[in-house]
Each structure stands twice: as structure tokens, then as C-alpha cells.
Amino acid sequence: MQESLLIIGVGFMGGSFSLALQKNGYKGNIYGIDIKEEIVKEAKHLGVISEGSIRLEDVTVFKPDTVVLASPVGTFRSIAKKIKPLIGNNTVITDLGSVKGKLVYDLQRILGNLYVGSHPIAGTEKSGVIHSRADLFEGKKIILTPTDKTDTRALEKIAFLWERTGGVLEFMDPTLHDWIFGAVSHVPHAVAFALIDAIDKMSNTTDLFRYSGAGFKDFTRIAASDPIMWRDIFLENKENLLKTLRVYKESLAKLEELIEKEEREKLTEYLQKAKTRRTSLK
Ligand code: NAD
């Protein structure tokens, strides 16, 4: 029987997943459900999906053997509850969400052991199906977060799909995932959003943004990311984010102190250490 995959939330990530699979020989049907009619139309027009709907109940029409949750993470629990009675007993489910941790255990409770958490480390500040790219995942880390209850065949099926997108798989505990990505992804986004807010506040007499150069634009590129997606990530990974922001504020306070006291040597050491760390990144 022909494979069939249903993407719920046909945006940048879901669209890229579909295009990457098609590029690499996936021959099954790819369907989509989104809350917006115009997005479903656009996704069809772009060849991301063959058929689509704005009604979750249409899961029964598409009869997918794989479901991919690709909407903002704050929507996953309620979508999972609604689709659970509508999907077949052998349907495997994954998600592309940027948060795992407790969310993975909740989704597993709702959907059962054929659910496998995934997180492609392949984002950009772009959103919307129009930006979907077939090469988005090539050579990129794809974190899979099985638990001790995850069904082995479901895990193999999801891993196989990801391999077809060109992604490089890594397996990780869901809780560890949120600590790591809270630090290296969620905090940098929070800091970029906050810096834009601060510069905006100081722009009441002179528009400071008019004078921003490459450094400012590089640093704040990610503040152009989708607000709903990031609101959901910040709230879903609240504890790790707040812990990591506290450590960040301590580092900022240390820098402030060194500047305030004009401690030239210690200031150089602080900056040199950061430069060495940053330069060593691959
Ligand atoms: P996007 O805004 O491009 O797409 C999300 C889509 O979900 C939109 O088309 C929206 O209309 C739809 N949607 C919203 N609520 C819905 C609902 N209740 N039911 C069905 N559809 C709904 O966002 P994206 O960048 O594709 O992100 C999607 C997911 O991928 C998020 O969970 C995000 O955390 C994760 N992710 C994003 C990135 C990134 O950099 N963009 C990277 C890794 C993971």
C-alpha cells in the first residue's frame, strides 16, 4: 500500500520536510492540515501537499500512516487530543517542535508509544510555507528524543524519514534537550528580542536603528523570527530559560562591573576568553 503522510501546520518547517522527502525519492501521498485556508491553497500550489484541509476531523479522510505536528509547540497537546481518536492504531506520529522535555512525555501519554519526538536544528528567522526549502535539513543535526517507552519500529520509521531528508541523526533525552537548547537557542533569541526592545526605547528622539551596521544586524537577525512560535517556546521551556537568563545576567553584570571600575586587564581577559570560545566554534 502507498505510504501517506499528514503534516499538521503547513509552514516553513512542515513544508521543508515535505519538499526534502520528495526531493529524496519519497513516493507516498503528502497531505496537510492548517488553520488557514490560504496556507492550504499555497501549500498545494507550491507542491508541498497534494491535498489539504482546515478541519482536523479530515484526518479520517487522509488516513495517514505518519502524522507530523509542525505548528507552534503551544498547539501540540490540543491537536494530539483531537487526532488521537481519528488516527489508525498503527499510525506513527512525530513533531518538529523546538521544545521537548515535559511536552514529549505529555504527547506520549496522549498519543501512545508510536509517538517519537524530533527537533531539526535547521531553522532560520523565516516562517511561512512560501520559504520552504528542499535542502533545509541537509547535513543538519536532527535530534530525536525517544523515551524508554517509545516503540522501536516507530523510532526506526521516523529515523528513516529524517535520513531521507539529508539530516544527521542524534538521539537525546527529552529533558536534557530542553536544558541544552534553552541555553544555545532560546536564550539568544530572548536576548535578541530584548536588545531590539531596548534600542527602540532609546530611539524616541533619534532613530538609532537607522545607524545599525552589520554587527547589529548579525546579532539581531533572529529577532525577526515569528512571535507566536517564540512565545510558545519561551513559555514551554520557561524554567530552563529563566535559569539560563539568570546566568546570562550575571555575566552581563560582571562585564558592567569591569567597565565601571575600568579594570583594563580583567576586561581584556574577559573579552579574550569569549573571543577564544567563539572562534573555536565549528
Ligand atoms: P510557521 O509559522 O512557518 O508554520 C506554522 C504553521 O502552523 C502555520 O502555517 C500556521 O498557520 C499553522 N498553525 C498554527 N496553529 C495551528 C493549529 N492549531 N493547527 C494547525 N496548524 C496551525 O512556523 P515554522 O517555522 O514552520 O515552525 C513550526 C514548528 O517547527 C514549531 O513548533 C517550531 O518550534 C519548530 N521549529 C522551527 C524552527 C525554525 O527555525 N523556524 C526550527 C526548528 C523547529
Coordinates of C-alpha atoms in Angstrom, one line a residue, residues 102-259:
K102 CA 7.7 17.6 29.5
L103 CA 6.0 18.1 26.2
V104 CA 7.3 14.8 24.9
Y105 CA 6.0 12.9 28.0
D106 CA 2.6 14.6 27.7
L107 CA 2.4 13.8 24.0
Q108 CA 3.4 10.2 24.7
R109 CA 0.7 10.0 27.3
I110 CA -1.9 11.3 24.9
L111 CA -0.8 9.6 21.6
G112 CA 0.8 6.4 22.9
N113 CA 4.2 4.8 22.3
L114 CA 4.1 5.3 18.5
Y115 CA 4.9 9.0 19.1
V116 CA 8.5 10.0 18.6
G117 CA 9.8 13.5 19.4
S118 CA 12.0 15.2 16.8
H119 CA 13.7 18.6 16.6
P120 CA 15.5 19.7 13.4
I121 CA 18.4 22.1 14.2
A122 CA 17.9 23.8 10.9
G123 CA 15.9 26.9 11.5
T124 CA 16.2 30.4 10.2
E125 CA 14.3 33.6 11.1
K126 CA 11.9 32.9 8.2
S127 CA 8.4 31.5 8.6
G128 CA 5.6 30.5 6.3
V129 CA 5.3 27.8 3.7
I130 CA 6.5 30.2 1.0
H131 CA 10.0 29.9 2.4
S132 CA 10.1 26.1 2.4
R133 CA 13.3 24.6 1.1
A134 CA 14.1 21.0 0.0
D135 CA 17.7 21.4 1.2
L136 CA 16.9 22.8 4.6
F137 CA 17.9 19.7 6.6
E138 CA 20.9 18.6 4.5
G139 CA 23.8 17.9 6.8
K140 CA 21.9 19.5 9.8
K141 CA 21.5 17.8 13.2
I142 CA 18.2 16.2 13.8
I143 CA 17.6 15.5 17.4
L144 CA 15.3 12.5 18.2
T145 CA 14.1 12.2 21.8
P146 CA 12.7 8.7 22.3
T147 CA 11.9 7.6 25.9
D148 CA 12.2 4.1 27.4
K149 CA 8.5 3.6 26.3
T150 CA 8.9 4.6 22.6
D151 CA 8.1 1.8 20.2
T152 CA 11.3 0.7 18.4
R153 CA 9.6 0.3 15.0
A154 CA 8.1 3.8 15.3
L155 CA 11.5 5.2 16.1
E156 CA 13.0 3.4 13.1
K157 CA 10.3 4.7 10.8
I158 CA 10.8 8.3 11.9
A159 CA 14.6 8.0 11.8
F160 CA 14.4 6.6 8.3
L161 CA 12.2 9.5 7.1
W162 CA 14.7 12.0 8.6
E163 CA 17.6 10.3 6.9
R164 CA 15.8 10.7 3.6
T165 CA 15.8 14.5 4.2
G166 CA 19.6 14.5 4.4
G167 CA 19.6 15.3 8.2
V168 CA 22.2 13.8 10.6
L169 CA 20.5 12.0 13.5
E170 CA 21.4 12.4 17.1
F171 CA 19.4 10.8 20.0
M172 CA 18.9 12.7 23.2
D173 CA 17.0 12.5 26.5
P174 CA 14.0 15.0 26.2
T175 CA 14.8 16.8 29.5
L176 CA 18.5 17.2 28.6
H177 CA 17.3 18.5 25.2
D178 CA 15.5 21.4 26.8
W179 CA 18.4 22.4 29.1
I180 CA 20.8 22.4 26.1
F181 CA 18.6 24.3 23.7
G182 CA 17.3 26.6 26.4
A183 CA 21.0 27.8 26.6
V184 CA 22.2 27.8 23.0
S185 CA 18.9 28.7 21.2
H186 CA 16.2 30.0 23.4
V187 CA 18.3 32.5 25.4
P188 CA 20.0 34.0 22.4
H189 CA 16.5 34.6 20.9
A190 CA 15.3 36.2 24.1
V191 CA 18.4 38.4 24.3
A192 CA 18.0 39.5 20.6
F193 CA 14.3 40.4 21.1
A194 CA 15.2 42.3 24.3
L195 CA 18.0 44.2 22.6
I196 CA 15.7 45.4 19.9
D197 CA 13.2 46.5 22.6
A198 CA 15.9 48.4 24.4
I199 CA 17.2 50.2 21.3
D200 CA 13.6 51.0 20.4
K201 CA 13.0 52.6 23.8
M202 CA 16.1 54.8 23.3
S203 CA 15.0 55.8 19.8
N204 CA 12.4 58.4 20.8
T205 CA 14.5 61.4 19.7
T206 CA 16.8 59.9 17.2
D207 CA 16.0 56.7 15.3
L208 CA 19.0 54.6 16.4
F209 CA 18.1 51.8 14.0
R210 CA 19.0 54.0 11.0
Y211 CA 22.7 53.7 12.1
S212 CA 22.8 50.0 12.7
G213 CA 25.6 48.3 10.9
A214 CA 26.5 44.7 10.0
G215 CA 27.3 43.7 13.6
F216 CA 23.9 44.8 14.9
K217 CA 22.1 43.1 12.0
D218 CA 24.1 39.9 12.5
F219 CA 23.4 39.9 16.2
T220 CA 19.7 40.6 16.0
R221 CA 18.8 38.7 12.8
I222 CA 16.9 36.1 14.9
A223 CA 14.7 38.8 16.4
A224 CA 12.9 38.8 13.1
S225 CA 11.6 35.3 13.9
D226 CA 7.9 34.6 14.3
P227 CA 6.5 35.9 17.6
I228 CA 3.8 33.2 18.1
M229 CA 6.4 30.5 17.6
W230 CA 8.8 32.1 20.1
R231 CA 6.1 33.0 22.6
D232 CA 5.2 29.3 22.7
I233 CA 8.9 28.2 23.0
F234 CA 9.6 30.6 25.8
L235 CA 6.5 29.5 27.8
E236 CA 7.0 25.8 27.1
N237 CA 10.7 25.9 28.2
K238 CA 10.1 28.5 30.9
E239 CA 12.2 27.0 33.7
N240 CA 15.3 26.4 31.7
L241 CA 15.0 29.7 30.0
L242 CA 14.7 31.6 33.3
K243 CA 17.6 29.7 34.9
T244 CA 19.9 30.4 31.9
L245 CA 18.8 34.1 31.7
R246 CA 19.9 34.5 35.3
V247 CA 23.4 33.1 34.5
Y248 CA 23.5 35.4 31.4
K249 CA 22.5 38.4 33.6
E250 CA 25.4 37.5 36.0
S251 CA 27.8 37.6 33.1
L252 CA 26.5 40.9 31.9
A253 CA 26.7 42.3 35.4
K254 CA 30.4 41.2 35.6
L255 CA 31.1 42.9 32.3
E256 CA 29.3 46.1 33.6
E257 CA 31.4 46.0 36.7
L258 CA 34.7 45.7 34.9
I259 CA 33.8 48.6 32.6

